[in-house]
PDB file of C-alpha atoms in Angstrom:
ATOM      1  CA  UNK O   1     -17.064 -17.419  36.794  1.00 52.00           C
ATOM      2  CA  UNK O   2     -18.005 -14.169  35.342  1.00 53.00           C
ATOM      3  CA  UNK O   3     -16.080 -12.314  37.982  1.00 50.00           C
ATOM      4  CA  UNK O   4     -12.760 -14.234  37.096  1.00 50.00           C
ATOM      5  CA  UNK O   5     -12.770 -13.353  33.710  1.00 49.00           C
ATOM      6  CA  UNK O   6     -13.285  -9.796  34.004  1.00 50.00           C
ATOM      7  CA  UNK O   7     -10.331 -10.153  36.658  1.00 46.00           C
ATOM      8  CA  UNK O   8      -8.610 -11.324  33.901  1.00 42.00           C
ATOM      9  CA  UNK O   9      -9.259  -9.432  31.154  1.00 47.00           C
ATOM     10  CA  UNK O  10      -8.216  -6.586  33.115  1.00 47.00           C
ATOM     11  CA  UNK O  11      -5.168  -8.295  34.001  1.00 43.00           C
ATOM     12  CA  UNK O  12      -4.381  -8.695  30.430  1.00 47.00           C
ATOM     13  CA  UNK O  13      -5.210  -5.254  29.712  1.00 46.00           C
ATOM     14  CA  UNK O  14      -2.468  -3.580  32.733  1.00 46.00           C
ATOM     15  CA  UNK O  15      -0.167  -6.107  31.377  1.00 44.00           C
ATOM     16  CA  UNK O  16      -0.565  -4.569  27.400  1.00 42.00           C
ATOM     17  CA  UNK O  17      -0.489  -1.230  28.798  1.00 44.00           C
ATOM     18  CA  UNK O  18       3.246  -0.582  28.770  1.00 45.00           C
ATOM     19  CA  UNK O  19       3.902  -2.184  25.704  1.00 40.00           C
ATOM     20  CA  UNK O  20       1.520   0.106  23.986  1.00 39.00           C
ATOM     21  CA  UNK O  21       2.807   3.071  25.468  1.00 42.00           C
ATOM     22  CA  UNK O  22       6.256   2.588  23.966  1.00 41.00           C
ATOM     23  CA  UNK O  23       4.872   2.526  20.394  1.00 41.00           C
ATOM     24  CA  UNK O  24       2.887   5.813  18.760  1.00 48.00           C
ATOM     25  CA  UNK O  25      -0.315   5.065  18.226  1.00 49.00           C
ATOM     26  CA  UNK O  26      -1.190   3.904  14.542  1.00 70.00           C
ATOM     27  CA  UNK O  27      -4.788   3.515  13.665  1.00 82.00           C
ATOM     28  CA  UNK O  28      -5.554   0.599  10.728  1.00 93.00           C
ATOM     29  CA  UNK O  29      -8.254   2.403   9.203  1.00 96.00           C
ATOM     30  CA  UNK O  30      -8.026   4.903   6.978  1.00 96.00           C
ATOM     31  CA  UNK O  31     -10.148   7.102   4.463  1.00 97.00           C
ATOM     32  CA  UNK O  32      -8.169   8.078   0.907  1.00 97.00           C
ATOM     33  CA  UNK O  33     -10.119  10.686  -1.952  1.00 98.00           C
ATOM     34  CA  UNK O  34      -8.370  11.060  -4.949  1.00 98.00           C
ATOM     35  CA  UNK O  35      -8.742  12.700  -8.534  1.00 98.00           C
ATOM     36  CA  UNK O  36      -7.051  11.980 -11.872  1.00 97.00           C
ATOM     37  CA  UNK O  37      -7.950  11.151 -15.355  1.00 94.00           C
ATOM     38  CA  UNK O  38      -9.189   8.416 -17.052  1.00 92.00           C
ATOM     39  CA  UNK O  39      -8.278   7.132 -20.549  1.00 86.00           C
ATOM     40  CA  UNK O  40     -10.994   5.466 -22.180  1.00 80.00           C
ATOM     41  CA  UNK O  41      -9.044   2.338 -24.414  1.00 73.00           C
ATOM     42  CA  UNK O  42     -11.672   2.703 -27.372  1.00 67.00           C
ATOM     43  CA  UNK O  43     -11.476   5.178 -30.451  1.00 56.00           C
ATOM     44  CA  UNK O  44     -14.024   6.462 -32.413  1.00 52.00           C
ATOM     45  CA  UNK O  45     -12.750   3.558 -34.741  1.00 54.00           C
ATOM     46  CA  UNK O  46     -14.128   0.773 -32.785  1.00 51.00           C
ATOM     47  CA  UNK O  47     -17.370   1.761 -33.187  1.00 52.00           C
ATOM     48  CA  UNK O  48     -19.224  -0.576 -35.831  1.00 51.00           C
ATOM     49  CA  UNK O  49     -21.405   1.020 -38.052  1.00 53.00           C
ATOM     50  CA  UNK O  50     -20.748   4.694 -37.206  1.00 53.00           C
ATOM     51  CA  UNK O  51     -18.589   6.278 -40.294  1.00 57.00           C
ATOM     52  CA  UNK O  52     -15.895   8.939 -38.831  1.00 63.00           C
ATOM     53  CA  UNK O  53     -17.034   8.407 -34.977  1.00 65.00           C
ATOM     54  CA  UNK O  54     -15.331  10.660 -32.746  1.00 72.00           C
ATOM     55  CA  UNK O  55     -15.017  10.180 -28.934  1.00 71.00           C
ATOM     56  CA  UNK O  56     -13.696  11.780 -25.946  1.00 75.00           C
ATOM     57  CA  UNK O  57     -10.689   9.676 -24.947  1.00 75.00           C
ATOM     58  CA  UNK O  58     -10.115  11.632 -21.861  1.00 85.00           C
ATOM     59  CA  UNK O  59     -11.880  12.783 -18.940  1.00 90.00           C
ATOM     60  CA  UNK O  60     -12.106  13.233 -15.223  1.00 95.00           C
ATOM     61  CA  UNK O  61     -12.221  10.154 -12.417  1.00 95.00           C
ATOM     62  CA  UNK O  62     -12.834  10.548  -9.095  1.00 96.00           C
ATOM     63  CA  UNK O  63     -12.196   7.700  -6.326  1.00 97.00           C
ATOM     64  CA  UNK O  64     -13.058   7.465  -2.373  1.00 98.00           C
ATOM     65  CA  UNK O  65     -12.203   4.063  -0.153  1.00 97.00           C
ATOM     66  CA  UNK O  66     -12.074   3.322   2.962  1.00 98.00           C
ATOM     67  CA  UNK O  67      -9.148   0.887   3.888  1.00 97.00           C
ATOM     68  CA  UNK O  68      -8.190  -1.327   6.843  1.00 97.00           C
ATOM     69  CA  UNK O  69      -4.826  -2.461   6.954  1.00 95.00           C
ATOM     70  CA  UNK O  70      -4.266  -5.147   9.228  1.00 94.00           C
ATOM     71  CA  UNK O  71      -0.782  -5.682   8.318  1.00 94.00           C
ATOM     72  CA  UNK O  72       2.305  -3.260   7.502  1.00 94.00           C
ATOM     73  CA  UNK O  73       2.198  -5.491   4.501  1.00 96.00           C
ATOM     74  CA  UNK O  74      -1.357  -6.284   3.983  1.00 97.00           C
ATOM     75  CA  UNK O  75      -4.690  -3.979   3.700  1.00 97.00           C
ATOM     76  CA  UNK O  76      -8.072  -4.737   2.510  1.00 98.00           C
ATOM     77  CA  UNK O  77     -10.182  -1.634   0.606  1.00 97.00           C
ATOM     78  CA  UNK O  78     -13.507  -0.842  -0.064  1.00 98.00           C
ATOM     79  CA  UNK O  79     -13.800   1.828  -2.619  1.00 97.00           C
ATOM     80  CA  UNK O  80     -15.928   4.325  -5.214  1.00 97.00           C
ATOM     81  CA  UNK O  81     -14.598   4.978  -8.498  1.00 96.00           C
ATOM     82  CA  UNK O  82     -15.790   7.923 -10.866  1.00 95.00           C
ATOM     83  CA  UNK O  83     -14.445   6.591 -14.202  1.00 92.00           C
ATOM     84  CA  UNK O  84     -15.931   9.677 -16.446  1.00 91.00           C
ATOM     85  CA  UNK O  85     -18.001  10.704 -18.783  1.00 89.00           C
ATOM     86  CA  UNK O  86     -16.870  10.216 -22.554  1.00 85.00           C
ATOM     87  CA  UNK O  87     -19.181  11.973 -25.197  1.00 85.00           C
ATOM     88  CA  UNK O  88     -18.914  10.411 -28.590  1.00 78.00           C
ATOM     89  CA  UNK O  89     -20.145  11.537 -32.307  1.00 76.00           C
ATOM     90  CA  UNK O  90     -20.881   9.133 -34.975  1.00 75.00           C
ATOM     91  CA  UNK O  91     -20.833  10.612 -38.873  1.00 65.00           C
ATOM     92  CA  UNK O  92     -22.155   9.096 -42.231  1.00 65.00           C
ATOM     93  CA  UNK O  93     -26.201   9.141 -42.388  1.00 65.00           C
ATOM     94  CA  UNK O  94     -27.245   8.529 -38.609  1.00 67.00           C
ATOM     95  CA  UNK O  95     -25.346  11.267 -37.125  1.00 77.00           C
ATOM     96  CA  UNK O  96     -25.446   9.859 -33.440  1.00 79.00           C
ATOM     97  CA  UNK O  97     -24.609  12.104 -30.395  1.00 81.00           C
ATOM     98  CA  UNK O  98     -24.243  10.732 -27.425  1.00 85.00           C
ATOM     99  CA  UNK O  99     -21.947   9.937 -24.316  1.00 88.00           C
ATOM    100  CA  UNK O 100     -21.464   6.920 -21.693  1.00 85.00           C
ATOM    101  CA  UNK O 101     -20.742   7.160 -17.951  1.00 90.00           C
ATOM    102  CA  UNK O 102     -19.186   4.980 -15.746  1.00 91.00           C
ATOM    103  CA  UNK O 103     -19.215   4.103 -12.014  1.00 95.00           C
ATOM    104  CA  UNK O 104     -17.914   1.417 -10.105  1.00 96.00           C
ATOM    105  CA  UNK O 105     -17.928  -0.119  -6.640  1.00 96.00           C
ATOM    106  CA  UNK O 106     -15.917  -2.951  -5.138  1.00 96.00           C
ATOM    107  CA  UNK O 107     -13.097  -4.165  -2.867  1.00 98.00           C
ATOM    108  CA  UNK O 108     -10.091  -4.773  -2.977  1.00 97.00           C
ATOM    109  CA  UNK O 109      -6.880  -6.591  -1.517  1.00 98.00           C
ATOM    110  CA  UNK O 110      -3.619  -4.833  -1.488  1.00 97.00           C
ATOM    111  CA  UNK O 111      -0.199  -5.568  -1.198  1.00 97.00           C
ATOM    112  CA  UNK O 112       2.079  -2.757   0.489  1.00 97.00           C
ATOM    113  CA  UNK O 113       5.840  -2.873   0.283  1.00 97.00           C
ATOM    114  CA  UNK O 114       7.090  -0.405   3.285  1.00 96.00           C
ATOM    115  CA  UNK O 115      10.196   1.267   2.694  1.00 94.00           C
ATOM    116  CA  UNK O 116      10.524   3.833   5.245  1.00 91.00           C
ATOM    117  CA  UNK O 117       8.182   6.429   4.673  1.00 93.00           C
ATOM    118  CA  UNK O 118       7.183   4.996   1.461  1.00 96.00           C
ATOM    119  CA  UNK O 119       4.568   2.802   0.650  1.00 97.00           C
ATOM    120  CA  UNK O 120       4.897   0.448  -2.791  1.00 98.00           C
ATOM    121  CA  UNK O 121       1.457  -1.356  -3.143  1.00 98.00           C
ATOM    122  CA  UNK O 122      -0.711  -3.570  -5.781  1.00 98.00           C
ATOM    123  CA  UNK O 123      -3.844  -4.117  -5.830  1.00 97.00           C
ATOM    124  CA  UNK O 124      -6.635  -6.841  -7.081  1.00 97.00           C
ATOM    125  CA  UNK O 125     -10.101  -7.420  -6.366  1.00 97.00           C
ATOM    126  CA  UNK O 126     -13.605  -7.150  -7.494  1.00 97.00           C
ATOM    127  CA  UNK O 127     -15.974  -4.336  -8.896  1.00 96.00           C
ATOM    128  CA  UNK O 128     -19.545  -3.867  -9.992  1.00 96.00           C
ATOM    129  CA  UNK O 129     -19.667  -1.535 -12.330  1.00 94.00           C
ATOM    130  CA  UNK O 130     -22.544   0.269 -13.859  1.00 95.00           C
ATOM    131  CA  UNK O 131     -22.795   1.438 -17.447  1.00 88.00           C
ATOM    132  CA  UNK O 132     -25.091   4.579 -18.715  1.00 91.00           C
ATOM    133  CA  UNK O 133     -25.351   5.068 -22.197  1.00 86.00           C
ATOM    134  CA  UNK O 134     -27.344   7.860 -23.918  1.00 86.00           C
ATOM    135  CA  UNK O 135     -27.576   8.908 -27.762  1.00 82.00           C
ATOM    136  CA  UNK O 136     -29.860  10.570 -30.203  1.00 81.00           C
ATOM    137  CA  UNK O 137     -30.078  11.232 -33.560  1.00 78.00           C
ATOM    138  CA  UNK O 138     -32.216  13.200 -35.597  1.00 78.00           C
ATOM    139  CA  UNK O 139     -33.747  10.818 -37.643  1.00 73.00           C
ATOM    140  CA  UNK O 140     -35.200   8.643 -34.677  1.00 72.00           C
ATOM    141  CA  UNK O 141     -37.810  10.466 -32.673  1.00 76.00           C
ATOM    142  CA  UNK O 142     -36.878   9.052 -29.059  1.00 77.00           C
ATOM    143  CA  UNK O 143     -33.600   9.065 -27.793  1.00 81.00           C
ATOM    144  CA  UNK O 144     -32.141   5.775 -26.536  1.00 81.00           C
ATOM    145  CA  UNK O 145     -30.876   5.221 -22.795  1.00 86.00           C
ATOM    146  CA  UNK O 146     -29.474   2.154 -22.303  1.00 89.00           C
ATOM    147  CA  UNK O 147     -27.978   1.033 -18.346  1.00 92.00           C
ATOM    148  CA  UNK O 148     -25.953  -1.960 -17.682  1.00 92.00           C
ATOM    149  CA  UNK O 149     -24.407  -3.615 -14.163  1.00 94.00           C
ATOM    150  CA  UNK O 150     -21.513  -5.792 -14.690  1.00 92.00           C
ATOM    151  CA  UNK O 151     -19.298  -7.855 -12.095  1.00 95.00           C
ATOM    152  CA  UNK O 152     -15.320  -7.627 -13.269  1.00 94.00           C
ATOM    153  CA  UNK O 153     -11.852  -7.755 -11.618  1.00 95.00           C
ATOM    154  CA  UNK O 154      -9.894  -4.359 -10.784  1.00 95.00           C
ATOM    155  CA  UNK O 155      -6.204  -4.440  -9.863  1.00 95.00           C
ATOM    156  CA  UNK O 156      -3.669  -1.724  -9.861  1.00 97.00           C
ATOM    157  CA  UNK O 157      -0.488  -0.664  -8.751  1.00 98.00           C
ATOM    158  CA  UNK O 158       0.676   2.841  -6.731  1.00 98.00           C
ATOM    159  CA  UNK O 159       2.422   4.627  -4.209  1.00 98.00           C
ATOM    160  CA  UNK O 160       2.103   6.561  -0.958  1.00 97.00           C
ATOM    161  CA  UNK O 161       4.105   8.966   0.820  1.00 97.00           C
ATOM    162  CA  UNK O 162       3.455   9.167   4.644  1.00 94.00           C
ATOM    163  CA  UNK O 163       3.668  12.292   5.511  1.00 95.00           C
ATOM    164  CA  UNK O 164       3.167  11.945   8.995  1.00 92.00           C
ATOM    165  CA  UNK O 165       1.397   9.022  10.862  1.00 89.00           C
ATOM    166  CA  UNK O 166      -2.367  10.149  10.203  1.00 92.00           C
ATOM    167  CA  UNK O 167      -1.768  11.052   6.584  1.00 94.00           C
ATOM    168  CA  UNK O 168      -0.312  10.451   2.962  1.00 96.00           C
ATOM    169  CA  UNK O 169      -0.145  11.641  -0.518  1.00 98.00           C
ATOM    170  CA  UNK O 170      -0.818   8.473  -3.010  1.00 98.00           C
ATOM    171  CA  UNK O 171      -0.565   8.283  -6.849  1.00 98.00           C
ATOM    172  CA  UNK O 172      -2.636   5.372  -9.008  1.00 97.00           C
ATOM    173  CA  UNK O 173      -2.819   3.649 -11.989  1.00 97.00           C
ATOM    174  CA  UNK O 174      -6.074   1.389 -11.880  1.00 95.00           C
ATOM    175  CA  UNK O 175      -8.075  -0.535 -14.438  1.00 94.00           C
ATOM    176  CA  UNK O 176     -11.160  -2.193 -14.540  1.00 89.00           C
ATOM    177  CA  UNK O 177     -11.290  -5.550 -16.255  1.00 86.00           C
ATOM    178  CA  UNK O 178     -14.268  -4.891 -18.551  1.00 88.00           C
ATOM    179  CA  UNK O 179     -14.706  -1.501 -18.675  1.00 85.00           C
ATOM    180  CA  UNK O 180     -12.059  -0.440 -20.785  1.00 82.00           C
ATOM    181  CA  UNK O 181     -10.812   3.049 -18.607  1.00 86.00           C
ATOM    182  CA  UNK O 182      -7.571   3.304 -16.988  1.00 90.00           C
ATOM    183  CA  UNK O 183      -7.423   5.694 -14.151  1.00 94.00           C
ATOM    184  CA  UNK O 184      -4.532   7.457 -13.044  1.00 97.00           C
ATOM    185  CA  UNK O 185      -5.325   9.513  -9.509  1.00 97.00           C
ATOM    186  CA  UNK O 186      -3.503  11.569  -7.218  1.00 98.00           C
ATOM    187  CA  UNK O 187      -5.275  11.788  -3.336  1.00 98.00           C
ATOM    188  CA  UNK O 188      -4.859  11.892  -0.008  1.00 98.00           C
ATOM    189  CA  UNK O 189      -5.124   9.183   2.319  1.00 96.00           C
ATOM    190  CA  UNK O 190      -6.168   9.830   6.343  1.00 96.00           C
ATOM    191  CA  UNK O 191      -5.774   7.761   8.917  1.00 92.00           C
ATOM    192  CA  UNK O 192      -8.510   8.037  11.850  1.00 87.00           C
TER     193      UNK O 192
END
């Protein structure tokens, strides 16, 4: 029994052969890195109880996935996203210093419309973010360090140009549901 469906399998396998030699060979997989900005959606106005709060509304993001797409139209994503480091100042009598990072991790369906050597795609999924906040101020002795985890949705929308069969140029807009940063990122995708 064994023996007969090896024999087949192999049978299968000299039959596929020609049919795979007429197409170039397209991996699924592929690794992107990208880097943008981010812009935070808070001003130093939404911060209760701080008089004439200043904060960075602009900084640095980062991203790396990994992607299968098992579809021209269809790809799921794992990825890393760097969403900055935003320093803010609080005036009046506290005079709080301080900034906030975030980092997320999730995955991610996307939608890709293919138009020759153009890719159109959305995305939507799921991220756990984390949350570090650090301040002082001179009139309290320890400085406070506060971390938080939070599951949210992320979804965004972009485009990739394929240079050549193993690799692409994308740009990104992509938000975070909770975490009020949008990302825009240029990258490179590869295909291995």
């Amino acid at each position: 029994m064994k023996f007969i469906r090896t024999a087949l399998a192999a049978a299968i396998a000299a039959a596929a052969l020609p049919a795979l030699a007429q197409q170039p060979y397209q991996s699924p997989w592929y690794f992107g890195i990208g880097a943008g900005f981010g812009n935070l959606g808070i001003s130093g106005n939404d911060l209760t109880g701080l008089q004439d709060a200043t904060v960075d509304e602009k900084e640095v993001t980062y991203t790396a996935r990994l992607g299968w797409r098992f579809s021209p139209y269809m790809a799921l994503e794992l990825g890393y996203y760097d969403l900055g480091q935003y320093k803010f100042h609080g005036g009046g009598a506290l005079q709080v210093d301080g900034e906030a990072r975030a980092k997320s991790f999730g995955v991610s369906f996307v939608g890709i419309v293919p138009i020759e050597n153009l890719d159109l795609y959305g995305r939507i999924g799921w991220a756990r973010t984390e949350l570090k906040v650090n301040a002082s101020a001179p009139l309290v002795p320890t400085p406070v360090n506060v971390k938080d985890n939070q599951d949210e949705a992320t979804y965004g929308l972009g485009a990739r140009w394929n240079v050549s069969r193993n690799w692409g140029v994308f740009a990104e807009w992509v938000k975070m549901d909770k975490v009020e940063v949008d990302s825009y990122l240029l990258g490179i995708d590869f295909r291995f």
